[in-house]
């Protein structure tokens, strides 16, 4: 019974892309909730330890925005769920690309008609490109209730705010494949430690990922008002996702938390976008106590105090806590990771790649050239061997194409998996297949 | 067992590590009072022996102590080391030391960097000699505005300490006297072309490991060729230099030079590289060669020694011009080609 229609300027469409990229790193599906005053994208990861929400302001973010209902009820809202991959494919990175003139858009119009006589659930996105080309995408959505995580700001007495660029610098120091991040303050320093819990002894010791501690001065924070000497541990991967997105907005990130094992919230906003992440934390790593979920807290005492501002808003519209949506069933990402019993707490381990490293690989200006200008050390790396097994998952870089790492694009016709095989498996073939198959 | 040093040449160390990391995941590092030796011996492919004088990387505050004649042998994961060093690229100071945590040995790299350039206060750039941050920082803080803060990054690299007998068997590969030795052209160029050749060959389906044929003569010619069922491409460089042998370094002195295989090769072939005589050839795996070429990032002079049909050894001299002579840091890359499966 709801008709939703909005128009995005190219800049805003690019922002939506950034948001979707970030959301895709948490879950396979994204929930969309439209209200007369704005639109929000939310997601909850499969282990329900991380909740992310991006609220777009109706008047500030959109060129035009209309969410109307036949009856004129002001409490109207429209909720649905879409595969983030599908949505991301529509808003892919070229939208603002100055080089890709043909793919640059003039505006983007999205409409949804959720009426009784409409039989199909279609999210219709029209991209108005240059030269009068209109690309229309019809995405199937699933009508679903949207869950919101509650976060009680009143009890979160630890607060700090810092520019996202600073955090970006910190996460750049972190090694690949670490799982957890410990935030710890002492005296005038704040220490971010990225680490992985001990693996086995013996030969495996060398495979233990780097443990990186970044000790920053409290004065580097815009404000820092948190208790010293408590270890708050979250997932590095989530943290990196948050920081990478905040950095696209050049926003200052605020963190609010109470104590280990209670949720922590990151929030920031700019340009009509307001972002909130509620993450589960774990405690002192020497003796990690049992962890509760950060997700839509089911009958948790902490939700007794309803918080203010945006959370209030969400409370109103929140579908009540009775039905927690089942985790996405065939979640290939979680399948690719280490399997964990569903209840066994801990922030999601980030076995998954640090997409950041991918994003940082500079694109080769002219891959065909033999003589490339000197400045880039990466070019000395052996050809075709860039893959260190980290390409699983979503690419955080803007060029969202199947080729993942730009460095791969001129690497001949070898699938990378085969390469890894030949690299790890002893002897290289000494005879050409063509010779072996000479008989045929 | 103690090892502590401050890294004065972060770029060299990083590039060296990156070059080694492309050849194998793990390096054996031998530290003593005068030099550092990195050895990479992967299960197959190219071996590297890199010997650097202490001050090529570390500064004078280098200190080492161990029960075994002040020698420490470590097994170091190169990727982690490389990642750790990468974060030191903008550092004002970097220290490394061997330590233990929870009973496990690790190399701790402590990096001090100035705060991000976008800090609204302009004073950060005046690089001050880094001491402890505590006292000096607080006094500056009192004056307000003097926000020259430092971020301290600690990277902990897991390592294994090897006992002397574990590394007893480790010795530099021996090889017969080379037939041809030649100074290679710009490695960037060579890499570009050989990578291109390799790609062309692997582009043809079903060729798993394309073999490059490298050849050189004693008249300044180097030839790179790829030969598959479908094609035969070659590139020839001419006018390269063949360094003279130093009689004092050759077994048998002057006599030895006269009898040296390269002296004999000199009588064959020509400077335009058009005759078929006088070439010493090896066949090498294209991909492996691509990895070896990554030593080019160090920017040293590279002398290739060809043992016809047997092996190719590259000597990379790092401290090229400044320090002629013994003090040079040498990176030896030897690539046993596998036509006969002879390992050096």
XYZ file of C-alpha atoms in Angstrom:
784
model
C 0.000 0.000 0.000
C 3.037 2.173 -0.104
C 4.414 4.024 -3.056
C 8.053 4.927 -2.671
C 9.906 7.012 -5.161
C 13.128 8.918 -4.876
C 15.791 10.476 -7.034
C 19.500 10.527 -6.386
C 22.082 12.886 -7.754
C 25.281 11.202 -9.024
C 27.140 12.072 -5.820
C 24.423 10.568 -3.724
C 24.343 7.462 -5.886
C 28.052 7.058 -5.266
C 27.402 7.400 -1.536
C 24.819 4.654 -1.793
C 27.450 2.533 -3.431
C 29.830 3.153 -0.540
C 27.121 2.224 1.893
C 26.258 -0.957 0.070
C 29.905 -1.946 -0.142
C 30.170 -1.547 3.582
C 26.941 -3.423 4.258
C 27.937 -6.264 1.980
C 30.842 -6.949 4.259
C 28.558 -7.762 7.108
C 25.847 -9.784 5.487
C 24.540 -11.080 2.197
C 21.287 -9.259 2.413
C 20.445 -5.698 3.118
C 17.206 -4.566 4.699
C 15.630 -1.394 3.489
C 13.194 0.616 5.460
C 11.481 3.645 3.998
C 9.631 6.206 6.064
C 8.329 9.616 5.081
C 11.324 11.259 6.713
C 14.001 9.068 5.207
C 15.344 5.780 4.117
C 17.513 3.401 6.028
C 19.698 0.497 5.052
C 20.355 -1.969 7.806
C 21.957 -5.328 8.165
C 22.700 -7.821 10.837
C 25.496 -10.302 10.344
C 24.832 -14.002 10.421
C 26.270 -14.555 13.862
C 24.228 -11.592 15.072
C 27.178 -9.889 16.601
C 27.169 -6.846 14.410
C 24.409 -4.563 13.347
C 24.910 -1.733 10.915
C 22.453 0.952 9.986
C 22.668 3.828 7.545
C 19.937 6.395 7.678
C 19.526 8.751 4.762
C 17.729 11.962 5.450
C 14.800 12.605 3.133
C 15.356 16.296 2.600
C 19.135 16.452 2.767
C 20.311 13.411 0.914
C 17.843 12.982 -1.891
C 17.071 15.252 -4.800
C 13.450 14.189 -4.462
C 11.908 11.830 -1.995
C 8.403 10.615 -1.628
C 7.073 7.865 0.521
C 3.335 7.982 0.458
C 0.432 5.832 1.366
C -3.130 5.846 0.191
C -4.641 6.508 3.596
C -2.231 9.292 4.467
C -1.098 7.600 7.633
C 2.005 9.314 8.912
C 3.283 6.140 10.528
C 3.657 4.531 7.159
C 6.699 2.549 6.377
C 7.837 0.159 3.776
C 10.308 -2.579 4.578
C 11.989 -5.132 2.410
C 15.103 -7.176 2.017
C 17.321 -7.437 -1.046
C 20.465 -9.356 -1.829
C 23.249 -6.875 -1.309
C 25.172 -8.321 -4.213
C 22.343 -7.518 -6.590
C 21.963 -3.994 -5.330
C 25.663 -3.438 -5.379
C 25.886 -4.534 -8.983
C 23.463 -1.786 -9.909
C 25.312 0.925 -8.035
C 28.701 -0.170 -9.074
C 31.692 2.060 -8.822
C 31.768 3.632 -12.223
C 28.902 5.966 -11.453
C 31.155 8.868 -10.659
C 34.170 7.764 -12.593
C 35.352 10.692 -14.651
C 37.073 8.412 -17.127
C 34.095 6.176 -17.726
C 32.066 8.914 -19.367
C 29.658 6.500 -20.899
C 28.820 4.905 -17.638
C 28.563 8.120 -15.648
C 25.009 8.921 -14.705
C 23.022 12.113 -14.590
C 20.563 10.908 -12.048
C 19.158 7.803 -10.538
C 15.527 7.198 -9.860
C 14.251 4.454 -7.629
C 10.665 3.443 -7.275
C 8.750 0.740 -5.503
C 5.083 0.131 -5.852
C 3.846 -1.967 -3.034
C 0.161 -2.048 -3.740
C -2.433 -4.731 -3.629
C -2.826 -4.994 -7.368
C 0.917 -5.251 -7.929
C 1.707 -8.921 -7.997
C 5.459 -8.784 -8.259
C 7.838 -7.437 -5.681
C 10.133 -5.303 -7.734
C 12.544 -2.622 -6.710
C 12.942 -0.551 -9.841
C 16.086 1.469 -10.335
C 16.493 3.691 -13.354
C 19.884 5.097 -14.148
C 19.735 8.079 -16.450
C 23.040 8.107 -18.227
C 24.604 10.465 -20.677
C 23.298 10.601 -24.214
C 19.820 9.781 -23.064
C 20.523 6.174 -22.211
C 18.294 4.879 -19.464
C 19.232 1.699 -17.696
C 16.428 0.067 -15.820
C 17.041 -2.577 -13.207
C 14.229 -4.524 -11.646
C 15.371 -6.247 -8.499
C 13.260 -8.763 -6.726
C 12.849 -7.967 -3.094
C 11.526 -9.935 -0.257
C 9.008 -8.363 1.989
C 10.461 -8.591 5.434
C 10.367 -6.985 8.779
C 13.400 -4.997 9.709
C 15.152 -5.629 12.962
C 16.989 -2.928 14.774
C 19.536 -3.390 17.462
C 18.937 -1.446 20.588
C 21.718 0.421 22.136
C 21.426 2.123 25.435
C 23.444 5.266 25.253
C 22.624 6.288 28.769
C 24.552 3.459 30.257
C 27.413 3.805 27.816
C 29.616 6.039 29.871
C 32.752 5.469 27.838
C 32.928 7.772 24.872
C 35.482 8.929 22.429
C 35.532 10.648 19.079
C 38.277 10.645 16.533
C 38.712 11.621 12.915
C 38.243 8.678 10.605
C 41.487 9.503 8.807
C 43.375 8.797 12.006
C 41.678 5.456 12.418
C 42.334 4.697 8.790
C 45.991 5.258 9.407
C 45.868 2.877 12.350
C 44.130 0.081 10.519
C 46.638 0.369 7.709
C 49.236 -0.858 10.168
C 47.281 -3.974 10.965
C 48.461 -7.161 9.367
C 46.271 -9.356 7.290
C 44.195 -12.167 8.723
C 44.044 -11.005 12.298
C 40.763 -11.560 14.007
C 40.324 -9.316 16.966
C 40.921 -5.804 18.030
C 41.600 -4.802 21.555
C 40.932 -1.227 22.553
C 42.703 -0.236 25.696
C 43.473 3.081 27.315
C 46.132 3.810 29.824
C 47.509 7.116 31.027
C 47.669 9.369 28.021
C 47.789 6.648 25.410
C 45.136 4.635 23.680
C 46.279 1.319 22.316
C 44.616 -0.517 19.484
C 45.914 -4.058 19.217
C 45.039 -6.319 16.357
C 45.678 -9.922 17.180
C 44.620 -13.498 16.737
C 44.200 -15.950 19.525
C 46.982 -18.458 19.712
C 47.044 -21.122 17.103
C 48.999 -24.292 17.585
C 52.601 -24.643 18.503
C 55.396 -26.115 16.474
C 55.766 -25.265 12.828
C 52.447 -23.476 12.830
C 53.849 -20.775 15.037
C 55.213 -18.984 12.039
C 51.785 -18.831 10.509
C 50.474 -16.855 13.396
C 49.424 -13.495 11.985
C 51.216 -10.376 13.005
C 50.194 -8.857 16.236
C 50.091 -5.127 15.844
C 49.745 -2.598 18.594
C 49.158 1.003 17.665
C 49.631 3.326 20.544
C 48.120 6.719 19.906
C 48.105 9.788 22.018
C 44.813 10.704 23.618
C 45.242 14.192 22.261
C 44.851 12.736 18.794
C 41.239 12.169 19.679
C 38.746 14.949 19.394
C 37.581 13.936 22.790
C 38.312 10.999 24.939
C 36.249 10.243 27.965
C 36.595 6.593 28.754
C 37.697 4.482 31.604
C 41.340 3.501 31.609
C 42.617 -0.034 31.836
C 39.752 -1.970 30.446
C 40.190 -4.218 27.456
C 37.348 -3.993 24.994
C 37.627 -6.484 22.188
C 35.771 -6.335 18.903
C 36.267 -7.905 15.525
C 39.014 -6.311 13.483
C 37.137 -6.981 10.327
C 34.094 -5.082 11.504
C 36.262 -2.265 12.707
C 37.975 -2.034 9.364
C 34.643 -1.946 7.581
C 33.447 0.857 9.812
C 36.593 2.885 9.399
C 36.775 2.417 5.654
C 33.276 3.709 5.252
C 33.694 6.558 7.697
C 36.755 7.564 5.787
C 34.764 7.944 2.571
C 32.647 10.507 4.405
C 35.657 12.089 6.114
C 33.600 11.994 9.258
C 34.619 11.867 12.862
C 33.767 8.511 14.383
C 32.322 8.303 17.856
C 32.423 5.230 19.990
C 30.145 4.629 22.947
C 30.424 1.653 25.210
C 29.869 0.630 28.745
C 31.988 -2.355 29.622
C 33.415 -5.455 28.002
C 30.803 -7.977 26.937
C 28.276 -5.236 26.427
C 27.584 -3.724 23.038
C 29.702 -0.965 21.640
C 28.373 1.552 19.198
C 30.199 3.439 16.514
C 28.395 6.345 14.966
C 29.106 9.149 12.581
C 27.264 11.219 10.083
C 27.715 13.666 7.269
C 25.897 14.897 4.209
C 22.542 13.645 5.353
C 23.841 10.182 6.086
C 23.805 8.913 9.611
C 25.617 5.673 10.319
C 25.436 3.487 13.354
C 27.056 0.189 14.101
C 26.350 -1.839 17.157
C 29.016 -4.405 17.809
C 29.346 -7.085 20.389
C 32.453 -6.830 22.474
C 34.234 -9.419 24.470
C 36.126 -8.917 27.623
C 39.532 -9.271 28.956
C 41.112 -11.652 26.567
C 42.900 -13.633 29.222
C 39.588 -14.943 30.484
C 36.869 -14.229 27.991
C 33.557 -14.488 29.785
C 30.485 -15.700 27.965
C 29.193 -13.227 25.487
C 25.705 -12.141 24.815
C 24.358 -11.002 21.546
C 24.455 -7.487 20.368
C 21.743 -8.125 17.928
C 18.108 -7.326 18.440
C 18.382 -7.910 22.091
C 15.759 -10.358 23.028
C 14.445 -9.593 26.471
C 17.674 -8.252 27.645
C 17.657 -6.076 30.703
C 19.672 -3.444 28.924
C 16.833 -2.652 26.597
C 14.709 -1.413 29.436
C 16.005 2.069 29.024
C 15.046 3.221 25.640
C 17.525 5.593 24.288
C 16.996 8.909 22.714
C 17.073 10.443 19.285
C 17.374 8.062 16.401
C 16.961 5.019 18.468
C 13.626 6.282 19.573
C 12.653 6.661 16.060
C 13.610 3.143 15.372
C 11.830 1.888 18.392
C 8.616 3.187 17.030
C 8.974 1.534 13.741
C 10.720 -1.511 14.948
C 8.921 -4.660 14.300
C 8.629 -6.172 17.674
C 11.171 -8.480 18.965
C 9.156 -11.585 18.713
C 10.529 -12.730 15.414
C 14.184 -12.518 14.895
C 14.879 -13.055 11.236
C 16.625 -16.310 10.588
C 20.220 -15.847 9.601
C 20.701 -15.929 5.874
C 20.611 -19.584 5.113
C 23.212 -20.286 2.533
C 25.645 -17.760 3.719
C 28.597 -18.621 1.597
C 30.829 -16.267 3.428
C 30.285 -17.813 6.749
C 30.575 -21.212 5.195
C 33.943 -20.281 3.924
C 35.076 -19.369 7.353
C 35.720 -21.534 10.193
C 32.466 -22.951 11.369
C 31.401 -22.044 14.805
C 28.523 -23.282 16.804
C 25.871 -20.620 16.568
C 25.768 -19.790 20.223
C 29.445 -19.566 20.801
C 29.893 -15.917 21.080
C 32.989 -13.965 20.168
C 32.914 -11.283 17.604
C 32.947 -12.789 14.175
C 36.407 -13.917 13.393
C 37.777 -12.142 10.449
C 39.382 -14.919 8.608
C 38.134 -13.008 5.671
C 40.362 -10.800 3.793
C 41.163 -7.508 4.572
C 39.736 -6.000 1.594
C 41.717 -2.958 2.429
C 44.838 -4.476 1.141
C 43.169 -5.123 -2.122
C 41.942 -1.625 -2.307
C 45.391 -0.366 -1.726
C 46.957 -2.099 -4.626
C 47.449 0.643 -7.093
C 46.111 0.072 -10.497
C 48.672 -0.374 -13.155
C 48.408 2.588 -15.481
C 49.180 0.651 -18.590
C 49.504 -3.052 -18.000
C 50.671 -3.661 -21.525
C 53.604 -1.358 -21.310
C 57.001 -2.862 -20.798
C 58.433 0.311 -19.445
C 56.355 1.611 -16.668
C 57.244 4.811 -14.890
C 59.308 4.244 -11.804
C 57.629 4.897 -8.511
C 55.839 1.834 -7.557
C 57.544 -0.911 -5.686
C 54.727 -3.374 -6.241
C 55.661 -3.742 -9.843
C 58.677 -5.722 -8.797
C 56.509 -8.421 -7.455
C 56.485 -11.547 -9.511
C 53.846 -11.475 -12.142
C 50.688 -13.431 -11.465
C 51.654 -14.315 -8.001
C 50.031 -11.583 -6.047
C 47.449 -13.855 -4.648
C 48.117 -14.739 -1.082
C 44.832 -16.466 -0.635
C 42.992 -13.411 0.408
C 40.639 -12.760 -2.395
C 37.702 -14.406 -0.740
C 34.802 -12.140 -0.011
C 33.836 -8.742 -1.204
C 36.179 -6.362 -2.734
C 36.177 -3.050 -0.990
C 37.643 -1.186 -3.884
C 35.479 0.796 -6.173
C 35.959 -1.333 -9.227
C 33.571 -4.016 -8.426
C 34.247 -6.437 -11.163
C 34.885 -10.122 -11.259
C 38.584 -9.602 -11.745
C 39.014 -8.523 -8.123
C 42.594 -7.443 -8.053
C 43.565 -5.172 -10.821
C 46.920 -6.809 -10.885
C 45.370 -9.927 -12.234
C 43.865 -8.555 -15.312
C 46.649 -9.264 -17.739
C 47.784 -12.455 -16.201
C 46.924 -14.735 -19.045
C 44.316 -17.379 -18.820
C 45.342 -19.133 -15.661
C 42.812 -19.464 -12.957
C 44.445 -18.451 -9.756
C 43.504 -21.532 -7.883
C 45.547 -23.586 -10.254
C 48.437 -21.332 -9.625
C 48.308 -21.704 -5.973
C 48.307 -25.377 -6.469
C 51.378 -25.411 -8.543
C 53.032 -23.118 -6.104
C 52.361 -25.204 -3.083
C 52.550 -28.658 -4.437
C 56.075 -29.663 -5.031
C 57.297 -30.406 -8.463
C 56.295 -28.380 -11.427
C 55.254 -30.257 -14.506
C 58.225 -30.828 -16.707
C 56.355 -31.797 -19.790
C 53.821 -29.901 -21.797
C 50.354 -31.277 -21.885
C 50.434 -30.990 -25.621
C 53.187 -33.571 -25.639
C 51.331 -35.873 -23.351
C 48.249 -35.648 -25.452
C 50.121 -36.161 -28.653
C 48.052 -39.230 -29.475
C 44.777 -37.490 -29.807
C 70.041 -14.669 23.954
C 69.678 -11.035 23.075
C 69.326 -9.148 19.888
C 68.470 -5.506 19.678
C 69.049 -2.981 16.961
C 67.747 0.148 15.483
C 66.988 0.015 11.796
C 68.606 2.869 9.973
C 67.894 1.803 6.469
C 64.235 0.900 6.451
C 63.836 1.110 2.696
C 66.635 -1.325 1.968
C 65.398 -3.731 4.581
C 61.857 -3.534 3.251
C 62.890 -4.029 -0.329
C 65.195 -6.875 0.539
C 62.423 -8.568 2.466
C 59.997 -8.063 -0.372
C 62.445 -9.587 -2.838
C 63.021 -12.575 -0.611
C 59.337 -12.992 0.102
C 58.594 -13.439 -3.558
C 60.845 -16.495 -3.614
C 59.749 -18.312 -0.504
C 57.601 -17.927 2.580
C 60.329 -18.451 5.132
C 63.868 -17.212 5.546
C 66.595 -18.453 7.776
C 68.292 -15.501 9.277
C 71.711 -15.738 10.812
C 72.829 -12.807 12.859
C 76.327 -12.379 14.212
C 78.489 -9.470 15.236
C 79.449 -8.412 11.739
C 76.837 -9.516 9.282
C 73.297 -10.635 8.694
C 72.647 -13.526 6.405
C 69.280 -14.313 4.877
C 68.800 -17.678 3.274
C 65.745 -18.727 1.370
C 65.657 -22.303 0.219
C 62.221 -23.138 -1.068
C 61.267 -26.703 -1.813
C 61.758 -26.030 -5.439
C 62.955 -23.159 -7.479
C 65.486 -20.567 -6.695
C 67.647 -20.296 -3.623
C 68.849 -17.036 -2.205
C 71.820 -16.307 -0.049
C 72.000 -12.733 0.999
C 74.807 -11.493 3.154
C 74.673 -7.942 4.372
C 77.030 -6.073 6.576
C 75.366 -4.938 9.760
C 75.396 -1.294 8.854
C 73.665 -1.894 5.545
C 70.487 -2.169 7.583
C 71.118 -1.484 11.235
C 72.942 1.304 12.947
C 75.704 1.295 15.540
C 73.475 0.414 18.458
C 73.336 -3.134 17.190
C 73.754 -5.557 20.023
C 73.767 -9.290 19.933
C 74.469 -11.893 22.560
C 74.051 -15.611 22.631
C 75.592 -18.662 24.161
C 76.681 -19.869 20.733
C 79.482 -17.377 20.007
C 77.049 -14.508 19.695
C 75.372 -16.061 16.721
C 71.608 -16.267 16.515
C 69.764 -18.327 13.970
C 66.135 -17.567 13.377
C 63.413 -18.825 11.161
C 61.372 -15.843 10.061
C 58.108 -15.739 8.103
C 58.849 -13.293 5.339
C 55.318 -12.155 4.674
C 54.830 -11.071 8.245
C 58.189 -9.358 8.284
C 57.372 -7.578 5.074
C 53.990 -6.484 6.361
C 55.555 -5.236 9.549
C 58.253 -3.299 7.748
C 55.702 -1.769 5.437
C 54.185 0.077 8.329
C 57.595 1.558 8.990
C 57.823 3.276 5.644
C 56.893 6.653 7.101
C 58.585 6.091 10.405
C 60.852 8.518 12.178
C 62.501 5.630 13.987
C 62.305 1.869 14.021
C 63.777 -0.619 16.441
C 63.831 -4.358 16.338
C 64.508 -6.789 19.102
C 64.156 -10.431 19.888
C 61.860 -11.114 22.775
C 59.522 -13.674 24.217
C 55.845 -13.617 24.946
C 54.000 -16.478 26.537
C 57.068 -18.603 25.972
C 57.073 -17.969 22.248
C 59.921 -16.073 20.661
C 59.108 -13.119 18.493
C 60.755 -10.227 16.777
C 59.238 -7.023 18.006
C 59.455 -4.129 15.649
C 58.745 -0.822 17.305
C 57.975 1.988 14.939
C 57.566 5.607 15.818
C 55.718 7.825 13.411
C 54.612 11.387 13.540
C 50.932 12.007 13.709
C 48.976 12.191 10.516
C 49.639 15.157 8.268
C 46.044 16.302 8.426
C 46.442 17.224 12.075
C 45.268 20.792 12.348
C 48.436 21.800 14.153
C 51.360 22.568 11.909
C 54.153 21.669 14.287
C 54.222 17.964 13.737
C 56.678 18.048 10.891
C 59.735 19.217 12.793
C 61.108 15.766 13.307
C 62.504 15.569 16.741
C 64.879 12.874 17.766
C 62.606 10.354 19.280
C 63.154 9.503 22.902
C 60.585 8.112 25.253
C 57.374 9.937 24.593
C 56.361 10.422 28.199
C 58.180 13.344 29.726
C 59.009 15.275 26.638
C 55.443 15.069 25.449
C 53.901 16.329 28.630
C 56.131 19.363 28.830
C 55.281 20.285 25.313
C 51.628 19.736 26.034
C 51.719 22.363 28.730
C 52.589 25.042 26.266
C 49.472 24.195 24.366
C 49.436 23.940 20.620
C 52.701 22.042 20.579
C 50.993 18.899 19.478
C 53.903 17.100 18.041
C 52.685 13.704 18.979
C 53.936 10.353 18.023
C 52.110 7.207 17.278
C 53.981 4.127 18.337
C 53.297 0.980 16.411
C 54.530 -2.351 17.651
C 54.546 -5.234 15.230
C 55.219 -8.641 16.697
C 56.487 -11.208 14.251
C 56.443 -14.802 15.424
C 59.779 -16.520 14.834
C 61.501 -19.749 15.703
C 64.935 -19.854 17.189
C 67.102 -22.496 15.560
C 69.847 -24.270 17.411
C 73.327 -24.333 15.827
C 73.052 -27.991 14.890
C 69.800 -27.354 13.036
C 71.588 -25.046 10.666
C 74.787 -27.060 10.394
C 73.786 -28.512 7.089
C 73.204 -25.138 5.581
C 75.885 -24.140 3.151
C 76.025 -22.009 0.113
C 75.440 -23.989 -3.047
C 78.596 -24.859 -4.919
C 78.702 -24.857 -8.613
C 81.342 -25.321 -11.249
C 83.055 -22.250 -12.661
C 80.670 -20.359 -14.914
C 81.082 -20.376 -18.679
C 79.860 -16.840 -19.089
C 79.458 -13.956 -16.707
C 77.696 -10.842 -17.804
C 76.267 -7.681 -16.324
C 72.511 -7.731 -16.814
C 70.652 -4.826 -18.375
C 68.030 -2.928 -16.389
C 66.105 -5.516 -14.473
C 62.894 -3.622 -14.899
C 63.227 -3.933 -18.630
C 64.296 -7.537 -18.431
C 61.412 -8.342 -16.144
C 58.953 -6.607 -18.405
C 60.047 -8.590 -21.382
C 60.375 -11.940 -19.687
C 57.005 -11.546 -18.006
C 55.534 -10.750 -21.381
C 57.115 -13.829 -22.898
C 55.900 -15.989 -20.066
C 52.407 -14.661 -20.428
C 52.378 -15.244 -24.139
C 53.434 -18.816 -23.608
C 51.013 -19.509 -20.826
C 48.295 -17.863 -22.856
C 48.599 -20.785 -25.219
C 46.460 -23.370 -23.546
C 47.799 -26.356 -21.680
C 51.293 -25.031 -21.173
C 51.580 -25.184 -17.456
C 55.059 -23.910 -16.812
C 56.599 -22.124 -19.733
C 60.355 -22.359 -19.903
C 62.414 -19.399 -20.855
C 65.733 -19.958 -22.479
C 68.328 -17.517 -21.255
C 71.668 -17.372 -22.978
C 74.674 -15.106 -22.902
C 78.082 -14.961 -24.512
C 81.363 -13.376 -23.536
C 80.869 -10.584 -26.059
C 78.250 -8.623 -24.237
C 75.182 -10.371 -25.624
C 72.210 -11.645 -23.699
C 69.404 -13.543 -25.337
C 65.999 -14.317 -23.946
C 63.900 -16.783 -25.849
C 60.667 -18.658 -25.477
C 59.933 -21.607 -27.616
C 56.585 -23.341 -27.655
C 54.731 -25.439 -30.162
C 53.144 -22.358 -31.584
C 55.865 -19.778 -31.472
C 59.461 -18.896 -31.057
C 60.285 -15.410 -29.871
C 63.568 -14.030 -28.796
C 65.056 -10.762 -27.640
C 68.753 -10.020 -27.847
C 70.674 -7.402 -25.930
C 74.088 -6.438 -27.182
C 76.796 -4.202 -25.861
C 76.529 -5.370 -22.264
C 79.708 -5.762 -20.316
C 81.448 -8.940 -19.242
C 83.359 -8.091 -16.104
C 87.015 -9.116 -16.055
C 87.977 -11.851 -13.648
C 90.161 -10.801 -10.797
C 93.119 -13.229 -10.738
C 93.344 -12.987 -6.975
C 89.826 -14.324 -6.624
C 90.254 -17.204 -9.037
C 91.729 -20.499 -8.060
C 95.176 -20.783 -9.657
C 95.711 -17.051 -10.161
C 96.707 -15.846 -13.648
C 96.951 -19.403 -14.807
C 93.519 -20.087 -13.495
C 92.093 -17.184 -15.436
C 93.629 -18.511 -18.606
C 92.171 -21.908 -17.960
C 88.828 -20.512 -16.843
C 85.863 -21.695 -18.898
C 84.893 -18.104 -19.603
C 88.258 -17.408 -21.195
C 87.635 -20.268 -23.544
C 84.139 -19.013 -24.304
C 85.592 -15.657 -25.178
C 87.200 -17.153 -28.244
C 83.809 -18.121 -29.597
C 80.904 -16.019 -30.716
C 80.666 -12.410 -31.729
C 79.538 -9.085 -30.373
C 76.480 -8.861 -32.602
C 75.100 -12.073 -31.168
C 74.303 -13.476 -34.573
C 76.442 -16.585 -34.531
C 75.228 -19.725 -32.843
C 78.579 -20.336 -31.184
C 79.756 -19.148 -27.864
C 76.453 -19.038 -26.012
C 76.005 -20.502 -22.598
C 72.352 -21.456 -22.217
C 70.052 -22.361 -19.416
C 66.380 -23.063 -19.389
C 64.472 -21.609 -16.516
C 60.912 -21.611 -15.373
C 59.273 -18.404 -16.520
C 57.315 -17.840 -13.359
C 60.241 -18.588 -11.157
C 62.321 -16.146 -13.143
C 59.655 -13.512 -12.678
C 60.017 -13.975 -8.936
C 63.775 -13.789 -9.094
C 63.566 -10.553 -11.046
C 61.898 -8.960 -8.083
C 65.360 -8.366 -6.618
C 65.496 -5.537 -9.112
C 63.667 -3.348 -6.635
C 66.872 -3.152 -4.637
C 68.471 -1.363 -7.541
C 71.832 -3.075 -7.283
C 74.200 -4.130 -10.030
C 73.473 -7.629 -11.164
C 76.007 -10.006 -12.613
C 74.662 -13.213 -14.069
C 76.860 -16.276 -14.236
C 75.817 -18.909 -16.704
C 76.919 -22.509 -16.355
C 75.906 -23.914 -19.688
C 73.021 -26.361 -19.340
C 73.449 -26.372 -15.634
C 72.647 -23.333 -13.559
C 72.271 -19.611 -13.517
C 73.600 -17.616 -10.616
C 72.872 -13.958 -10.099
C 75.035 -11.825 -7.875
C 73.368 -8.668 -6.754
C 75.680 -6.025 -5.374
C 73.815 -3.586 -3.237
C 76.163 -0.874 -2.085
C 77.294 -0.344 -5.607
C 79.403 2.735 -6.022
C 80.156 3.977 -2.551
C 81.943 0.997 -1.212
C 83.917 -0.957 -3.701
C 85.516 -4.023 -2.295
C 84.869 -6.447 0.429
C 82.264 -4.584 2.331
C 79.707 -5.103 -0.373
C 76.494 -6.723 0.486
C 75.934 -9.559 -1.865
C 72.710 -11.217 -2.669
C 73.283 -14.475 -4.415
C 70.400 -15.890 -6.288
C 71.040 -19.237 -7.790
C 68.568 -20.785 -10.015
C 69.080 -24.433 -10.800
C 67.309 -24.977 -14.025
C 65.579 -28.262 -14.219
C 66.380 -29.776 -17.568
C 68.498 -32.361 -15.848
C 67.246 -31.689 -12.402
C 70.688 -30.766 -11.171
C 70.603 -28.823 -8.003
C 73.635 -26.798 -7.224
